[in-house]
GROMACS .gro file of C-alpha atoms in nm:
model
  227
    1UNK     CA    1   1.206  -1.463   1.393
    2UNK     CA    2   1.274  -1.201   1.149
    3UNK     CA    3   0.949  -1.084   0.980
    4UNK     CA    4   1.002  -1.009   0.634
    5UNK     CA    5   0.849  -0.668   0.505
    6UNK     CA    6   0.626  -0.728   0.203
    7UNK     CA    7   0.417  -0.431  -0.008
    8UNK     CA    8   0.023  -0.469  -0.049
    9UNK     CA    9   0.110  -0.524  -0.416
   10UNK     CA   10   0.407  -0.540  -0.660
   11UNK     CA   11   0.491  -0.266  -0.794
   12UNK     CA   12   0.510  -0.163  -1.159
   13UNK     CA   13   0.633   0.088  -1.398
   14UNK     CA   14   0.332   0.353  -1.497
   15UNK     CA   15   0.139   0.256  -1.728
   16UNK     CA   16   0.206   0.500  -2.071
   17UNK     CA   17  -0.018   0.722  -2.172
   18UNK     CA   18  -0.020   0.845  -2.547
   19UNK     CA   19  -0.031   1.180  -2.648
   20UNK     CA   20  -0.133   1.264  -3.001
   21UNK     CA   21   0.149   1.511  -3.181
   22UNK     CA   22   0.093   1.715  -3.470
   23UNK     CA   23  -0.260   1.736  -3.702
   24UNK     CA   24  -0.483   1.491  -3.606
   25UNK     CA   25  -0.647   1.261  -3.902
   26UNK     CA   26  -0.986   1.199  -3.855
   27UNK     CA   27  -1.188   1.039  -4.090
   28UNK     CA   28  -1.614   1.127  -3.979
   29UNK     CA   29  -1.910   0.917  -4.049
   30UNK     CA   30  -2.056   0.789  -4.415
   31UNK     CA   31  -2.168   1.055  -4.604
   32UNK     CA   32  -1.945   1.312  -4.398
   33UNK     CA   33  -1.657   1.509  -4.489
   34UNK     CA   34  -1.282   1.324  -4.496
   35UNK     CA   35  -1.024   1.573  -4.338
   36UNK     CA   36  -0.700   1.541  -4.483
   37UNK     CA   37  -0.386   1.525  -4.384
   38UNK     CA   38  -0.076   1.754  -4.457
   39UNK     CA   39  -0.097   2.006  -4.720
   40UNK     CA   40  -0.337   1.844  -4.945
   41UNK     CA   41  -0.667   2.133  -5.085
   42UNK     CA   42  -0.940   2.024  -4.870
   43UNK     CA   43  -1.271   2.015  -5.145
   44UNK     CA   44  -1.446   2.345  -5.115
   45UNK     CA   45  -1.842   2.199  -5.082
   46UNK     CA   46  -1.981   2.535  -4.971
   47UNK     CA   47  -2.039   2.456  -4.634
   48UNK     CA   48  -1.844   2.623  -4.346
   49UNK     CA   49  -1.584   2.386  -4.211
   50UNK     CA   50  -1.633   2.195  -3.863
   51UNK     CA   51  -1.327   2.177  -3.650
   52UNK     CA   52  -1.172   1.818  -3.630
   53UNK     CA   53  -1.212   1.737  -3.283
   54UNK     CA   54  -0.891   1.633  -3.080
   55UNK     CA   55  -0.822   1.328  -2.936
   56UNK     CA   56  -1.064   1.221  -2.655
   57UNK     CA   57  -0.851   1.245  -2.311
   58UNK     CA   58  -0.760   0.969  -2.128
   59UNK     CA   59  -0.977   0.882  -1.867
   60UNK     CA   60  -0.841   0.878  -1.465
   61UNK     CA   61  -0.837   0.548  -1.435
   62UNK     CA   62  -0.586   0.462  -1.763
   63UNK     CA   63  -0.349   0.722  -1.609
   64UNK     CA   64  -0.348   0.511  -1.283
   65UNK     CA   65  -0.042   0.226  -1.305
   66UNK     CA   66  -0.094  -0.140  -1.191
   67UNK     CA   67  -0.045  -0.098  -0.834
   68UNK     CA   68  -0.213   0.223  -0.804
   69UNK     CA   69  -0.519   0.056  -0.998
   70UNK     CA   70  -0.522  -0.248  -0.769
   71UNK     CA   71  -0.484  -0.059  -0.408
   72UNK     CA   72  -0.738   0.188  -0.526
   73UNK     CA   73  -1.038  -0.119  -0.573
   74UNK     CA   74  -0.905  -0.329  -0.275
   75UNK     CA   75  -0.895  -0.042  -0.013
   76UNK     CA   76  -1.197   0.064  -0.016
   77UNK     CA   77  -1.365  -0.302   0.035
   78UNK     CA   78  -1.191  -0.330   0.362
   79UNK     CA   79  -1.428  -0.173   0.630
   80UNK     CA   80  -1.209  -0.298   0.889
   81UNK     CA   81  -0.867  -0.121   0.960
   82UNK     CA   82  -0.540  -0.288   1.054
   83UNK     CA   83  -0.627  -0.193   1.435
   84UNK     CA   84  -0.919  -0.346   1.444
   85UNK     CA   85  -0.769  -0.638   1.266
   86UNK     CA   86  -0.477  -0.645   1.534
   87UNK     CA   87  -0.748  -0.657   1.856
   88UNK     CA   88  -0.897  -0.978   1.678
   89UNK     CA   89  -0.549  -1.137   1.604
   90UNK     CA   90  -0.423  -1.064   1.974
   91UNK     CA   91  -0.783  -1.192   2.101
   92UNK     CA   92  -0.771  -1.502   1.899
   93UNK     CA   93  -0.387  -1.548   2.084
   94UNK     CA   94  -0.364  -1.517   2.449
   95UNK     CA   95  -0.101  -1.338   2.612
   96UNK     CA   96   0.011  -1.235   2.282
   97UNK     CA   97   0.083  -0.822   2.128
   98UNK     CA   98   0.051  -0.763   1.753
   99UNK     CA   99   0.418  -0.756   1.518
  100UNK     CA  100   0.218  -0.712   1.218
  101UNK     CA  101  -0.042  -0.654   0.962
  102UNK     CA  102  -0.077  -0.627   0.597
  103UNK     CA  103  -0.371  -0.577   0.388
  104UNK     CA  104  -0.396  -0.863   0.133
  105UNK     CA  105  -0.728  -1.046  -0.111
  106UNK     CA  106  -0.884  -0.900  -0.390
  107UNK     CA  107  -1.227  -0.642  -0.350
  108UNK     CA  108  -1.450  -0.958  -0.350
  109UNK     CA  109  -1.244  -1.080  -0.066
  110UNK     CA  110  -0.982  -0.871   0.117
  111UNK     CA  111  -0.853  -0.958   0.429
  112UNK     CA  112  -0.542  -0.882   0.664
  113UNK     CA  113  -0.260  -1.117   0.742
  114UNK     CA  114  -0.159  -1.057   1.079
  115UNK     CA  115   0.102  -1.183   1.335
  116UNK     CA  116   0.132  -1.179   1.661
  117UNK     CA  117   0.386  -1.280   1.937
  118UNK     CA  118   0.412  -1.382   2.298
  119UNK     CA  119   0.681  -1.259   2.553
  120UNK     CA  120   0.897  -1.581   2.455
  121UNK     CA  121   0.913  -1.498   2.052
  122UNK     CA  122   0.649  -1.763   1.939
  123UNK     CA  123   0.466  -1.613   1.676
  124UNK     CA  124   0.142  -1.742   1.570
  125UNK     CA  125  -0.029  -1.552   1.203
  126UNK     CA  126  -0.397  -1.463   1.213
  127UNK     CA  127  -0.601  -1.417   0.893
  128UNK     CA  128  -0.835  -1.142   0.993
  129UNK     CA  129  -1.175  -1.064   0.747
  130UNK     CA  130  -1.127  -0.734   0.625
  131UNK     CA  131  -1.485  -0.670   0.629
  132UNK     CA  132  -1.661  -0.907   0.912
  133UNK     CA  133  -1.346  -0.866   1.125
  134UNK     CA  134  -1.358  -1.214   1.255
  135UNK     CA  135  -1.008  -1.384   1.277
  136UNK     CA  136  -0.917  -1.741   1.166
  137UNK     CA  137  -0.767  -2.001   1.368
  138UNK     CA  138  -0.433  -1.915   1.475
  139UNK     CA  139  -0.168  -2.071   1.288
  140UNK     CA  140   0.146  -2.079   1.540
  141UNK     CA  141   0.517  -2.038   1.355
  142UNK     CA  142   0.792  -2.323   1.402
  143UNK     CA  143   1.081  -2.102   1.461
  144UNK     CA  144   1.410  -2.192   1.593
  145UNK     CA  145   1.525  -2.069   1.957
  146UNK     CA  146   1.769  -1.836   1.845
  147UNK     CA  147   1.480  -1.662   1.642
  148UNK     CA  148   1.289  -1.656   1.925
  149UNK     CA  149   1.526  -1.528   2.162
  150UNK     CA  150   1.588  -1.232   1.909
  151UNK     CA  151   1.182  -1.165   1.876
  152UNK     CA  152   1.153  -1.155   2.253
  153UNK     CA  153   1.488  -0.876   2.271
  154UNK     CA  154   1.291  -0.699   2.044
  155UNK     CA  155   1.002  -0.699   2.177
  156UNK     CA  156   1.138  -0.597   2.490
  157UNK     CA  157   1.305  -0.298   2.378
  158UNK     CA  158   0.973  -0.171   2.182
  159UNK     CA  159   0.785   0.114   2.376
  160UNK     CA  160   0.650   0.264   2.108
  161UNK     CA  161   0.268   0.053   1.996
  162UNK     CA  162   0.163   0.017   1.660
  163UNK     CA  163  -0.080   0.226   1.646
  164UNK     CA  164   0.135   0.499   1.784
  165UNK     CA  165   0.410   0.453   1.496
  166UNK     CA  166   0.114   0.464   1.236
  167UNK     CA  167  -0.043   0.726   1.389
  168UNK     CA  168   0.370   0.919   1.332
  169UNK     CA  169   0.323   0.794   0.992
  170UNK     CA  170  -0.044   0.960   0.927
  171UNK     CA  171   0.048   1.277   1.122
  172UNK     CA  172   0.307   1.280   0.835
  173UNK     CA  173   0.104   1.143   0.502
  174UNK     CA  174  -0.230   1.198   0.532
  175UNK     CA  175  -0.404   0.793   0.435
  176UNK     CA  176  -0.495   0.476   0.473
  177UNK     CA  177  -0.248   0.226   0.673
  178UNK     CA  178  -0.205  -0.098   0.429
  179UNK     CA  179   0.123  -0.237   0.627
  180UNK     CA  180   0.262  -0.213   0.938
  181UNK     CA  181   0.543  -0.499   1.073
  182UNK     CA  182   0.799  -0.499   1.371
  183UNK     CA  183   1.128  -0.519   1.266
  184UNK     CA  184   1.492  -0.429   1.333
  185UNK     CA  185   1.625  -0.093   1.182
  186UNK     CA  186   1.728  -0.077   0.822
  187UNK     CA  187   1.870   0.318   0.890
  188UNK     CA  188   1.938   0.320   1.252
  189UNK     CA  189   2.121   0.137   1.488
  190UNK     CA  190   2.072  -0.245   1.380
  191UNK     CA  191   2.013  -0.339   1.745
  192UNK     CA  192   1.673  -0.070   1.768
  193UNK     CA  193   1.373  -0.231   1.690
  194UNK     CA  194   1.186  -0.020   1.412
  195UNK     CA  195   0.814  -0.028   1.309
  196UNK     CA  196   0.764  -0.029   0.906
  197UNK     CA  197   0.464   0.155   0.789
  198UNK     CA  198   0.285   0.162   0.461
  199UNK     CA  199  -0.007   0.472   0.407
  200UNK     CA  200  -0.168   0.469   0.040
  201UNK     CA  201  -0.329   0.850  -0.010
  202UNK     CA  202  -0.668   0.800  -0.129
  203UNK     CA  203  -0.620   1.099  -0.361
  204UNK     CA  204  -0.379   0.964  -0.575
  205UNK     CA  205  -0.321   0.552  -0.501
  206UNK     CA  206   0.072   0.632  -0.414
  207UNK     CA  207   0.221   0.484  -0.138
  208UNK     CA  208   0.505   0.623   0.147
  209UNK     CA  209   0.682   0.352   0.358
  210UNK     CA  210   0.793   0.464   0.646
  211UNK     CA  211   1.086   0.340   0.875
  212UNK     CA  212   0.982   0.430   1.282
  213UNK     CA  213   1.229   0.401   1.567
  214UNK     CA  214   1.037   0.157   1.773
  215UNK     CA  215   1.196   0.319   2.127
  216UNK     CA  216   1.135   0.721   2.067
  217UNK     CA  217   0.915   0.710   1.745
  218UNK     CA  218   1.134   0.897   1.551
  219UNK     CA  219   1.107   0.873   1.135
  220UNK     CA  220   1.451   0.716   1.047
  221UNK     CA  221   1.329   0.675   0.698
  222UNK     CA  222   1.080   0.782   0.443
  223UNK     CA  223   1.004   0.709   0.114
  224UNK     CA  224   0.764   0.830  -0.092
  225UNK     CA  225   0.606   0.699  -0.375
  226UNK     CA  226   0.567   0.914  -0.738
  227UNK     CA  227   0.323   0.861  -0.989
   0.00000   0.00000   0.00000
């Protein structure tokens, strides 16, 4: 069963932000002076002049685009991290290791989507409360036997835990871990099993994916996100 790697949220281009260039036209309250523009005589009334005032800057949040805007109210309501939500998925399955979480839900509601897998490649995906950290009933996957043949390979060739590939990925980029999913290697050797990582820096909203060899937790692949 190939997992398919998915971001906590679509991305999108930065929102604009406008910057005022040249004099700026301001036009005050009733009864106040009415600054003009260009190089028309500004009445002389006797009174010293009063600087027009610039432009108000933009506050942080307008600078912030879609994505950043969204992962920066939905991380924060999750009190429970993708480890925890992993122990509850693999509780909820017998016999079973965690292949993947991904934080998902709005602020109101966030929750993780996780997956787990036994020794044979069935895969069953647990819906884990991001805040109570109580998993759902286990939903188990239909896949074929080839899929599951390829899972099991996999996961008998992984050494290296989730928790150790995100903690590679934190040493790294200093955050929150919003993703992490078994998979095979997109920049290795197509037959190593890889762990993908997503950490979203709290400072700034941005995301780095990561690409972990799954055998020797090695970074085969980094990307980081710019504002």
């Amino acid at each position: 069963m190939e997992t398919k790697r998915s971001d906590v949220v679509t991305r999108r281009a930065p929102l604009a932000v406008p910057r005022t260039i040249g004099l700026v036209c301001a036009v005050a309250a009733a009864g106040a002076l009415v600054s003009g523009c260009g190089n028309s005589p500004e009445k002389d009334t006797g009174s010293p002049r009063r600087p027009v005032p610039a432009s108000a800057p933009a506050s942080p949040s307008s600078s912030l685009s879609a994505a950043q805007a969204q992962r920066k109210a939905l991380i924060p309501a999750a009190t429970v991290d993708y480890a925890q939500a992993m122990k509850a998925a693999v509780a909820a399955v017998p016999a079973s290791e965690p292949i993947a979480a991904e934080l998902k839900g709005t602020p109101t509601n966030p929750y993780w989507n996780t997956a787990v897998a036994t020794s044979d490649g069935t895969v069953s995906d647990v819906r884990v409360d991001a805040r109570s950290g109580k998993a759902g009933a286990p939903q188990t996957e239909s896949d074929d036997s080839g899929d599951k043949q390829q899972l099991a390979a996999r996961l008998s060739k992984a050494t290296v835990t989730a928790q150790q590939a995100a903690q590679t990925a934190t040493e790294k980029t200093k955050g929150t871990v919003t993703s992490v999913e078994l998979g095979d290697s997109d920049h290795g050797n197509s037959d190593t099993p890889a762990w993908a990582v997503g950490v979203v820096s709290t400072s700034d909203w941005n995301e780095t994916s990561y690409e972990i060899d799954a055998t020797n937790r090695k970074v085969l692949w980094m990307h980081a996100e710019q504002s």
